[in-house]
Amino acid sequence: MAIYDPKSRKAEEFINDGEIRATLAYAEENKRNVELIDQILEKARPHKTETGVACSGLTHREALVLLACDIPEKVEEIYKIAEEIKLAFYGNRIVMFAPLYLSNYCVNGCVYCPYHHQNKHICRKKLTQEEVRQEVIALQDMGHKRLAIEAGEDPVNNPIEYILECIDTIYSIKHKNGAIRRVNVNIAATTVENYRKLKEAGIGTYILFQETYHKQSYLELHPTGPKHDYDYHTEAMDRAMDGGIDDVGLGVLFGLELYKYEFAGLIMHAEHLEAVHGVGPHTISVPRIKRADDIDPDVFDNSIPDDEFEKIIACIRLAVPYTGMIISTRESEEVRGRALKRGISQISGASRTSVGGYTEEERPHDSEQFDVSDQRTLDEVVRWLMEMGHIPSFCTACYREGRTGDRFMSLCKTGQIINCCHPNALMTLTEYLVDYASEETQKVGFALIERELDKITNEKVRGIAAKNIADIRSSNRRDFRF
Ligand code: SAM
């Protein structure tokens, strides 16, 4: 039997089934242990340090006790702390992005995904470089600056060379004042050599969802194709980091397995990255299984209700305080609104989950990966965020300034985000408002920017930001950053 060791490079040792089961039992036993719960809440709370604000995070055992706890006042306390942590490290900024589907050719047999090899009625498509150009222009014309590229796994149709060529094409397109300045990549687990090539191509975050940490379920849910190999998939982030990628994004496809098991696995994975590479996950995504062609989510009987989903988000925020947290348009406006208060820091907007979807007038369904619940335009999402007091940010400065991995984390920890990310968010929001927003959104946005500029504590930075904002409004000068 494998022994739990967060420092091990072997999947079954750092995501250890025995340890997860013991954690589940511990959480069940202690879910009403008020004294312990209070101690854990105290540990999770942000505290002042000489250089700023810091958080200790929680171990997987502590975090699961909170997730299991059903005492209403304690759950409210979890939510309060989650919001405090989000505000302490990310302020009221919400980073915006869009997915770009390159190809839905896939050799895997994932039973929950419509791209699965046996699905004969989905329309298979792979973008040519000219089509990538068209899609990117459509995305730039909406105002997007940051993409997450998505593709099925198919060594013949979508080899790494194809992905690299697409990345090059995406970065090369300069249409009007538009530019894609950060390309995150969500493709299947691959080799260290390929991760190195992705790094050289200038990617932002490498994202790979574990789907489920439960090995037996994983093997059943991925019956055929290279993705069947649980260990290879689970150890992918270590290979990515060995290949030089500093920023990796974890995620679980919630609804496939019992959520407490998945939650413990996810936090253990974050602990493992910290223990081995000295830096935790740059982001954690919280996708939930959705209806899709040839897939009925009702067959997955572990689907989670909205309330539990909200609690999962808050508990991740407490356990892994410095990570960016992402929610996609799989979720409705209502669920996304609630999730934003629980610690989410990045959302997608106006997404199309079909290959070539952005250049079609009507939302196409024949090659879609899953139904999109939030179908609003980017302008509507941006206005909605601002009306709730958030700052939609199109900033991509960190990785372009070399602030990746632990360098980004130290920016968070020293409280310098307010003099760096905050002005960057205001400047990129100004770009968005001037170049792409409706008049109504501009009105809300410019008033917000005026108020938010005052929050920049460093006088010099505040002056430069105000001048740059005025420049963006009166000229075609773009891409200012700290
Ligand atoms: N093919 C790549 C891989 O195997 O990791 C990643 C790209 S895939 C397009 C992105 C993610 O979509 C998957 O990792 C999975 O979690 C999610 N997904 C698949 N089917 C889904 C469904 N029916 N509802 C919601 N999300 C789904």
PDB file of N, CA and C in Angstrom, residues 100-106 115 125-129 132-133 136 147-173 180 182-191 193-207 245 355:
ATOM      1  N   LEU A 100     -10.603  29.846 -26.262  1.00  0.00           N
ATOM      2  CA  LEU A 100     -10.609  29.734 -27.732  1.00  0.00           C
ATOM      3  C   LEU A 100     -10.410  28.262 -28.084  1.00  0.00           C
ATOM      4  N   TYR A 101     -11.435  27.663 -28.680  1.00  0.00           N
ATOM      5  CA  TYR A 101     -11.368  26.245 -29.041  1.00  0.00           C
ATOM      6  C   TYR A 101     -10.695  26.093 -30.397  1.00  0.00           C
ATOM      7  N   LEU A 102      -9.579  25.367 -30.415  1.00  0.00           N
ATOM      8  CA  LEU A 102      -8.818  25.218 -31.659  1.00  0.00           C
ATOM      9  C   LEU A 102      -9.259  23.984 -32.442  1.00  0.00           C
ATOM     10  N   SER A 103      -9.503  22.903 -31.731  1.00  0.00           N
ATOM     11  CA  SER A 103      -9.818  21.650 -32.422  1.00  0.00           C
ATOM     12  C   SER A 103     -10.580  20.735 -31.475  1.00  0.00           C
ATOM     13  N   ASN A 104     -11.599  20.056 -32.012  1.00  0.00           N
ATOM     14  CA  ASN A 104     -12.288  19.094 -31.146  1.00  0.00           C
ATOM     15  C   ASN A 104     -12.026  17.653 -31.588  1.00  0.00           C
ATOM     16  N   TYR A 105     -10.988  17.474 -32.399  1.00  0.00           N
ATOM     17  CA  TYR A 105     -10.568  16.095 -32.691  1.00  0.00           C
ATOM     18  C   TYR A 105      -9.989  15.516 -31.404  1.00  0.00           C
ATOM     19  N   CYS A 106     -10.368  14.296 -31.064  1.00  0.00           N
ATOM     20  CA  CYS A 106      -9.871  13.724 -29.819  1.00  0.00           C
ATOM     21  C   CYS A 106      -9.858  12.203 -29.891  1.00  0.00           C
ATOM     22  N   TYR A 115     -16.491  15.459 -26.865  1.00  0.00           N
ATOM     23  CA  TYR A 115     -15.414  15.264 -27.848  1.00  0.00           C
ATOM     24  C   TYR A 115     -14.961  13.810 -27.897  1.00  0.00           C
ATOM     25  N   LYS A 125     -13.998  19.608 -36.078  1.00  0.00           N
ATOM     26  CA  LYS A 125     -13.403  20.771 -36.742  1.00  0.00           C
ATOM     27  C   LYS A 125     -12.042  21.059 -36.143  1.00  0.00           C
ATOM     28  N   LYS A 126     -11.187  21.580 -36.994  1.00  0.00           N
ATOM     29  CA  LYS A 126      -9.882  22.055 -36.523  1.00  0.00           C
ATOM     30  C   LYS A 126      -9.622  23.364 -37.264  1.00  0.00           C
ATOM     31  N   LEU A 127      -9.295  24.411 -36.538  1.00  0.00           N
ATOM     32  CA  LEU A 127      -9.113  25.710 -37.188  1.00  0.00           C
ATOM     33  C   LEU A 127      -7.851  25.721 -38.041  1.00  0.00           C
ATOM     34  N   THR A 128      -7.944  26.300 -39.243  1.00  0.00           N
ATOM     35  CA  THR A 128      -6.734  26.585 -40.023  1.00  0.00           C
ATOM     36  C   THR A 128      -6.135  27.859 -39.427  1.00  0.00           C
ATOM     37  N   GLN A 129      -4.910  28.208 -39.821  1.00  0.00           N
ATOM     38  CA  GLN A 129      -4.303  29.431 -39.267  1.00  0.00           C
ATOM     39  C   GLN A 129      -5.105  30.663 -39.671  1.00  0.00           C
ATOM     40  N   VAL A 132      -7.920  30.763 -37.279  1.00  0.00           N
ATOM     41  CA  VAL A 132      -7.453  31.246 -35.965  1.00  0.00           C
ATOM     42  C   VAL A 132      -7.422  32.771 -36.008  1.00  0.00           C
ATOM     43  N   ARG A 133      -6.904  33.308 -37.115  1.00  0.00           N
ATOM     44  CA  ARG A 133      -6.820  34.768 -37.286  1.00  0.00           C
ATOM     45  C   ARG A 133      -8.200  35.414 -37.164  1.00  0.00           C
ATOM     46  N   VAL A 136      -9.475  35.278 -33.604  1.00  0.00           N
ATOM     47  CA  VAL A 136      -8.754  36.208 -32.721  1.00  0.00           C
ATOM     48  C   VAL A 136      -9.198  37.640 -32.996  1.00  0.00           C
ATOM     49  N   LEU A 147      -6.439  34.918 -23.476  1.00  0.00           N
ATOM     50  CA  LEU A 147      -7.197  33.743 -23.928  1.00  0.00           C
ATOM     51  C   LEU A 147      -6.736  32.494 -23.214  1.00  0.00           C
ATOM     52  N   ALA A 148      -7.638  31.511 -23.172  1.00  0.00           N
ATOM     53  CA  ALA A 148      -7.245  30.160 -22.768  1.00  0.00           C
ATOM     54  C   ALA A 148      -7.528  29.285 -23.988  1.00  0.00           C
ATOM     55  N   ILE A 149      -6.477  28.734 -24.594  1.00  0.00           N
ATOM     56  CA  ILE A 149      -6.741  27.889 -25.761  1.00  0.00           C
ATOM     57  C   ILE A 149      -7.040  26.463 -25.319  1.00  0.00           C
ATOM     58  N   GLU A 150      -7.958  25.855 -26.046  1.00  0.00           N
ATOM     59  CA  GLU A 150      -8.479  24.537 -25.677  1.00  0.00           C
ATOM     60  C   GLU A 150      -8.399  23.630 -26.898  1.00  0.00           C
ATOM     61  N   ALA A 151      -8.057  22.369 -26.666  1.00  0.00           N
ATOM     62  CA  ALA A 151      -8.065  21.416 -27.778  1.00  0.00           C
ATOM     63  C   ALA A 151      -8.237  20.011 -27.235  1.00  0.00           C
ATOM     64  N   GLY A 152      -8.815  19.148 -28.047  1.00  0.00           N
ATOM     65  CA  GLY A 152      -8.867  17.736 -27.705  1.00  0.00           C
ATOM     66  C   GLY A 152      -7.470  17.147 -27.850  1.00  0.00           C
ATOM     67  N   GLU A 153      -7.321  15.893 -27.466  1.00  0.00           N
ATOM     68  CA  GLU A 153      -6.001  15.247 -27.582  1.00  0.00           C
ATOM     69  C   GLU A 153      -5.996  14.357 -28.821  1.00  0.00           C
ATOM     70  N   ASP A 154      -5.151  14.687 -29.765  1.00  0.00           N
ATOM     71  CA  ASP A 154      -5.080  13.904 -30.996  1.00  0.00           C
ATOM     72  C   ASP A 154      -3.710  14.146 -31.628  1.00  0.00           C
ATOM     73  N   PRO A 155      -2.791  13.190 -31.437  1.00  0.00           N
ATOM     74  CA  PRO A 155      -1.413  13.409 -31.892  1.00  0.00           C
ATOM     75  C   PRO A 155      -1.310  13.606 -33.405  1.00  0.00           C
ATOM     76  N   VAL A 156      -2.301  13.132 -34.159  1.00  0.00           N
ATOM     77  CA  VAL A 156      -2.220  13.302 -35.610  1.00  0.00           C
ATOM     78  C   VAL A 156      -2.817  14.648 -36.018  1.00  0.00           C
ATOM     79  N   ASN A 157      -4.021  14.938 -35.531  1.00  0.00           N
ATOM     80  CA  ASN A 157      -4.679  16.184 -35.935  1.00  0.00           C
ATOM     81  C   ASN A 157      -4.212  17.414 -35.159  1.00  0.00           C
ATOM     82  N   ASN A 158      -3.950  17.242 -33.861  1.00  0.00           N
ATOM     83  CA  ASN A 158      -3.517  18.399 -33.058  1.00  0.00           C
ATOM     84  C   ASN A 158      -2.176  18.141 -32.383  1.00  0.00           C
ATOM     85  N   PRO A 159      -1.116  17.854 -33.151  1.00  0.00           N
ATOM     86  CA  PRO A 159       0.177  17.624 -32.485  1.00  0.00           C
ATOM     87  C   PRO A 159       0.665  18.929 -31.848  1.00  0.00           C
ATOM     88  N   ILE A 160       1.704  18.847 -31.024  1.00  0.00           N
ATOM     89  CA  ILE A 160       2.209  20.036 -30.331  1.00  0.00           C
ATOM     90  C   ILE A 160       2.599  21.127 -31.333  1.00  0.00           C
ATOM     91  N   GLU A 161       3.086  20.716 -32.515  1.00  0.00           N
ATOM     92  CA  GLU A 161       3.501  21.716 -33.526  1.00  0.00           C
ATOM     93  C   GLU A 161       2.297  22.569 -33.939  1.00  0.00           C
ATOM     94  N   TYR A 162       1.138  21.928 -34.024  1.00  0.00           N
ATOM     95  CA  TYR A 162      -0.075  22.677 -34.394  1.00  0.00           C
ATOM     96  C   TYR A 162      -0.415  23.701 -33.309  1.00  0.00           C
ATOM     97  N   ILE A 163      -0.337  23.263 -32.064  1.00  0.00           N
ATOM     98  CA  ILE A 163      -0.655  24.167 -30.943  1.00  0.00           C
ATOM     99  C   ILE A 163       0.326  25.344 -30.937  1.00  0.00           C
ATOM    100  N   LEU A 164       1.616  25.041 -31.147  1.00  0.00           N
ATOM    101  CA  LEU A 164       2.635  26.096 -31.133  1.00  0.00           C
ATOM    102  C   LEU A 164       2.416  27.088 -32.272  1.00  0.00           C
ATOM    103  N   GLU A 165       2.028  26.550 -33.434  1.00  0.00           N
ATOM    104  CA  GLU A 165       1.774  27.427 -34.584  1.00  0.00           C
ATOM    105  C   GLU A 165       0.586  28.362 -34.276  1.00  0.00           C
ATOM    106  N   CYS A 166      -0.436  27.801 -33.643  1.00  0.00           N
ATOM    107  CA  CYS A 166      -1.606  28.623 -33.288  1.00  0.00           C
ATOM    108  C   CYS A 166      -1.209  29.723 -32.305  1.00  0.00           C
ATOM    109  N   ILE A 167      -0.366  29.373 -31.318  1.00  0.00           N
ATOM    110  CA  ILE A 167       0.052  30.378 -30.325  1.00  0.00           C
ATOM    111  C   ILE A 167       0.778  31.531 -31.036  1.00  0.00           C
ATOM    112  N   ASP A 168       1.672  31.155 -31.958  1.00  0.00           N
ATOM    113  CA  ASP A 168       2.407  32.181 -32.734  1.00  0.00           C
ATOM    114  C   ASP A 168       1.453  33.080 -33.498  1.00  0.00           C
ATOM    115  N   THR A 169       0.485  32.449 -34.153  1.00  0.00           N
ATOM    116  CA  THR A 169      -0.496  33.218 -34.927  1.00  0.00           C
ATOM    117  C   THR A 169      -1.250  34.174 -34.001  1.00  0.00           C
ATOM    118  N   ILE A 170      -1.695  33.653 -32.868  1.00  0.00           N
ATOM    119  CA  ILE A 170      -2.504  34.474 -31.951  1.00  0.00           C
ATOM    120  C   ILE A 170      -1.727  35.711 -31.496  1.00  0.00           C
ATOM    121  N   TYR A 171      -0.464  35.498 -31.089  1.00  0.00           N
ATOM    122  CA  TYR A 171       0.319  36.635 -30.600  1.00  0.00           C
ATOM    123  C   TYR A 171       0.644  37.636 -31.712  1.00  0.00           C
ATOM    124  N   SER A 172       0.649  37.145 -32.970  1.00  0.00           N
ATOM    125  CA  SER A 172       1.092  38.038 -34.061  1.00  0.00           C
ATOM    126  C   SER A 172      -0.003  38.990 -34.539  1.00  0.00           C
ATOM    127  N   ILE A 173      -1.247  38.754 -34.167  1.00  0.00           N
ATOM    128  CA  ILE A 173      -2.332  39.545 -34.749  1.00  0.00           C
ATOM    129  C   ILE A 173      -2.540  40.865 -34.015  1.00  0.00           C
ATOM    130  N   ILE A 180      -3.787  40.198 -28.299  1.00  0.00           N
ATOM    131  CA  ILE A 180      -3.889  39.158 -27.270  1.00  0.00           C
ATOM    132  C   ILE A 180      -2.524  39.114 -26.611  1.00  0.00           C
ATOM    133  N   ARG A 182      -1.823  37.561 -23.499  1.00  0.00           N
ATOM    134  CA  ARG A 182      -1.492  36.374 -22.702  1.00  0.00           C
ATOM    135  C   ARG A 182      -2.313  35.200 -23.215  1.00  0.00           C
ATOM    136  N   VAL A 183      -1.608  34.118 -23.566  1.00  0.00           N
ATOM    137  CA  VAL A 183      -2.301  32.909 -24.014  1.00  0.00           C
ATOM    138  C   VAL A 183      -2.066  31.821 -22.968  1.00  0.00           C
ATOM    139  N   ASN A 184      -3.102  31.442 -22.277  1.00  0.00           N
ATOM    140  CA  ASN A 184      -3.030  30.295 -21.374  1.00  0.00           C
ATOM    141  C   ASN A 184      -3.397  29.053 -22.180  1.00  0.00           C
ATOM    142  N   VAL A 185      -2.926  27.914 -21.740  1.00  0.00           N
ATOM    143  CA  VAL A 185      -3.100  26.715 -22.561  1.00  0.00           C
ATOM    144  C   VAL A 185      -3.743  25.586 -21.757  1.00  0.00           C
ATOM    145  N   ASN A 186      -4.853  25.064 -22.274  1.00  0.00           N
ATOM    146  CA  ASN A 186      -5.502  23.908 -21.637  1.00  0.00           C
ATOM    147  C   ASN A 186      -5.521  22.755 -22.629  1.00  0.00           C
ATOM    148  N   ILE A 187      -4.419  22.006 -22.639  1.00  0.00           N
ATOM    149  CA  ILE A 187      -4.343  20.822 -23.505  1.00  0.00           C
ATOM    150  C   ILE A 187      -3.917  19.625 -22.659  1.00  0.00           C
ATOM    151  N   ALA A 188      -4.079  18.457 -23.253  1.00  0.00           N
ATOM    152  CA  ALA A 188      -3.841  17.215 -22.502  1.00  0.00           C
ATOM    153  C   ALA A 188      -2.421  17.133 -21.947  1.00  0.00           C
ATOM    154  N   ALA A 189      -2.286  16.311 -20.919  1.00  0.00           N
ATOM    155  CA  ALA A 189      -0.984  16.049 -20.303  1.00  0.00           C
ATOM    156  C   ALA A 189       0.021  15.662 -21.379  1.00  0.00           C
ATOM    157  N   THR A 190       1.253  16.206 -21.256  1.00  0.00           N
ATOM    158  CA  THR A 190       2.244  15.880 -22.275  1.00  0.00           C
ATOM    159  C   THR A 190       3.637  15.726 -21.650  1.00  0.00           C
ATOM    160  N   THR A 191       4.659  15.718 -22.498  1.00  0.00           N
ATOM    161  CA  THR A 191       6.024  15.426 -22.024  1.00  0.00           C
ATOM    162  C   THR A 191       6.733  16.701 -21.557  1.00  0.00           C
ATOM    163  N   GLU A 193       9.498  17.742 -22.593  1.00  0.00           N
ATOM    164  CA  GLU A 193      10.009  18.421 -23.797  1.00  0.00           C
ATOM    165  C   GLU A 193       8.929  19.323 -24.412  1.00  0.00           C
ATOM    166  N   ASN A 194       7.710  18.816 -24.483  1.00  0.00           N
ATOM    167  CA  ASN A 194       6.629  19.641 -25.045  1.00  0.00           C
ATOM    168  C   ASN A 194       6.277  20.820 -24.138  1.00  0.00           C
ATOM    169  N   TYR A 195       6.350  20.597 -22.830  1.00  0.00           N
ATOM    170  CA  TYR A 195       6.087  21.723 -21.922  1.00  0.00           C
ATOM    171  C   TYR A 195       7.149  22.807 -22.130  1.00  0.00           C
ATOM    172  N   ARG A 196       8.393  22.354 -22.359  1.00  0.00           N
ATOM    173  CA  ARG A 196       9.458  23.332 -22.597  1.00  0.00           C
ATOM    174  C   ARG A 196       9.140  24.161 -23.847  1.00  0.00           C
ATOM    175  N   LYS A 197       8.608  23.464 -24.866  1.00  0.00           N
ATOM    176  CA  LYS A 197       8.274  24.184 -26.114  1.00  0.00           C
ATOM    177  C   LYS A 197       7.147  25.191 -25.861  1.00  0.00           C
ATOM    178  N   LEU A 198       6.202  24.818 -25.025  1.00  0.00           N
ATOM    179  CA  LEU A 198       5.105  25.751 -24.708  1.00  0.00           C
ATOM    180  C   LEU A 198       5.647  26.964 -23.972  1.00  0.00           C
ATOM    181  N   LYS A 199       6.558  26.696 -23.061  1.00  0.00           N
ATOM    182  CA  LYS A 199       7.182  27.790 -22.298  1.00  0.00           C
ATOM    183  C   LYS A 199       7.889  28.749 -23.265  1.00  0.00           C
ATOM    184  N   GLU A 200       8.650  28.147 -24.206  1.00  0.00           N
ATOM    185  CA  GLU A 200       9.382  28.982 -25.173  1.00  0.00           C
ATOM    186  C   GLU A 200       8.439  29.774 -26.075  1.00  0.00           C
ATOM    187  N   ALA A 201       7.248  29.231 -26.280  1.00  0.00           N
ATOM    188  CA  ALA A 201       6.279  29.935 -27.127  1.00  0.00           C
ATOM    189  C   ALA A 201       5.638  31.109 -26.384  1.00  0.00           C
ATOM    190  N   GLY A 202       5.951  31.241 -25.099  1.00  0.00           N
ATOM    191  CA  GLY A 202       5.474  32.403 -24.335  1.00  0.00           C
ATOM    192  C   GLY A 202       4.085  32.229 -23.748  1.00  0.00           C
ATOM    193  N   ILE A 203       3.760  31.012 -23.335  1.00  0.00           N
ATOM    194  CA  ILE A 203       2.418  30.849 -22.754  1.00  0.00           C
ATOM    195  C   ILE A 203       2.359  31.444 -21.349  1.00  0.00           C
ATOM    196  N   GLY A 204       1.134  31.738 -20.904  1.00  0.00           N
ATOM    197  CA  GLY A 204       0.929  32.185 -19.531  1.00  0.00           C
ATOM    198  C   GLY A 204       0.825  30.948 -18.653  1.00  0.00           C
ATOM    199  N   THR A 205      -0.388  30.613 -18.248  1.00  0.00           N
ATOM    200  CA  THR A 205      -0.577  29.458 -17.365  1.00  0.00           C
ATOM    201  C   THR A 205      -0.818  28.191 -18.174  1.00  0.00           C
ATOM    202  N   TYR A 206      -0.256  27.083 -17.717  1.00  0.00           N
ATOM    203  CA  TYR A 206      -0.639  25.778 -18.275  1.00  0.00           C
ATOM    204  C   TYR A 206      -1.736  25.221 -17.357  1.00  0.00           C
ATOM    205  N   ILE A 207      -2.902  25.011 -17.950  1.00  0.00           N
ATOM    206  CA  ILE A 207      -4.056  24.546 -17.178  1.00  0.00           C
ATOM    207  C   ILE A 207      -4.362  23.096 -17.532  1.00  0.00           C
ATOM    208  N   ILE A 245       7.689  25.753 -16.830  1.00  0.00           N
ATOM    209  CA  ILE A 245       6.450  26.531 -16.693  1.00  0.00           C
ATOM    210  C   ILE A 245       6.222  26.810 -15.208  1.00  0.00           C
ATOM    211  N   VAL A 355     -15.728  25.087 -31.885  1.00  0.00           N
ATOM    212  CA  VAL A 355     -14.558  25.410 -32.702  1.00  0.00           C
ATOM    213  C   VAL A 355     -15.017  26.354 -33.815  1.00  0.00           C
TER     214      VAL A 355
END
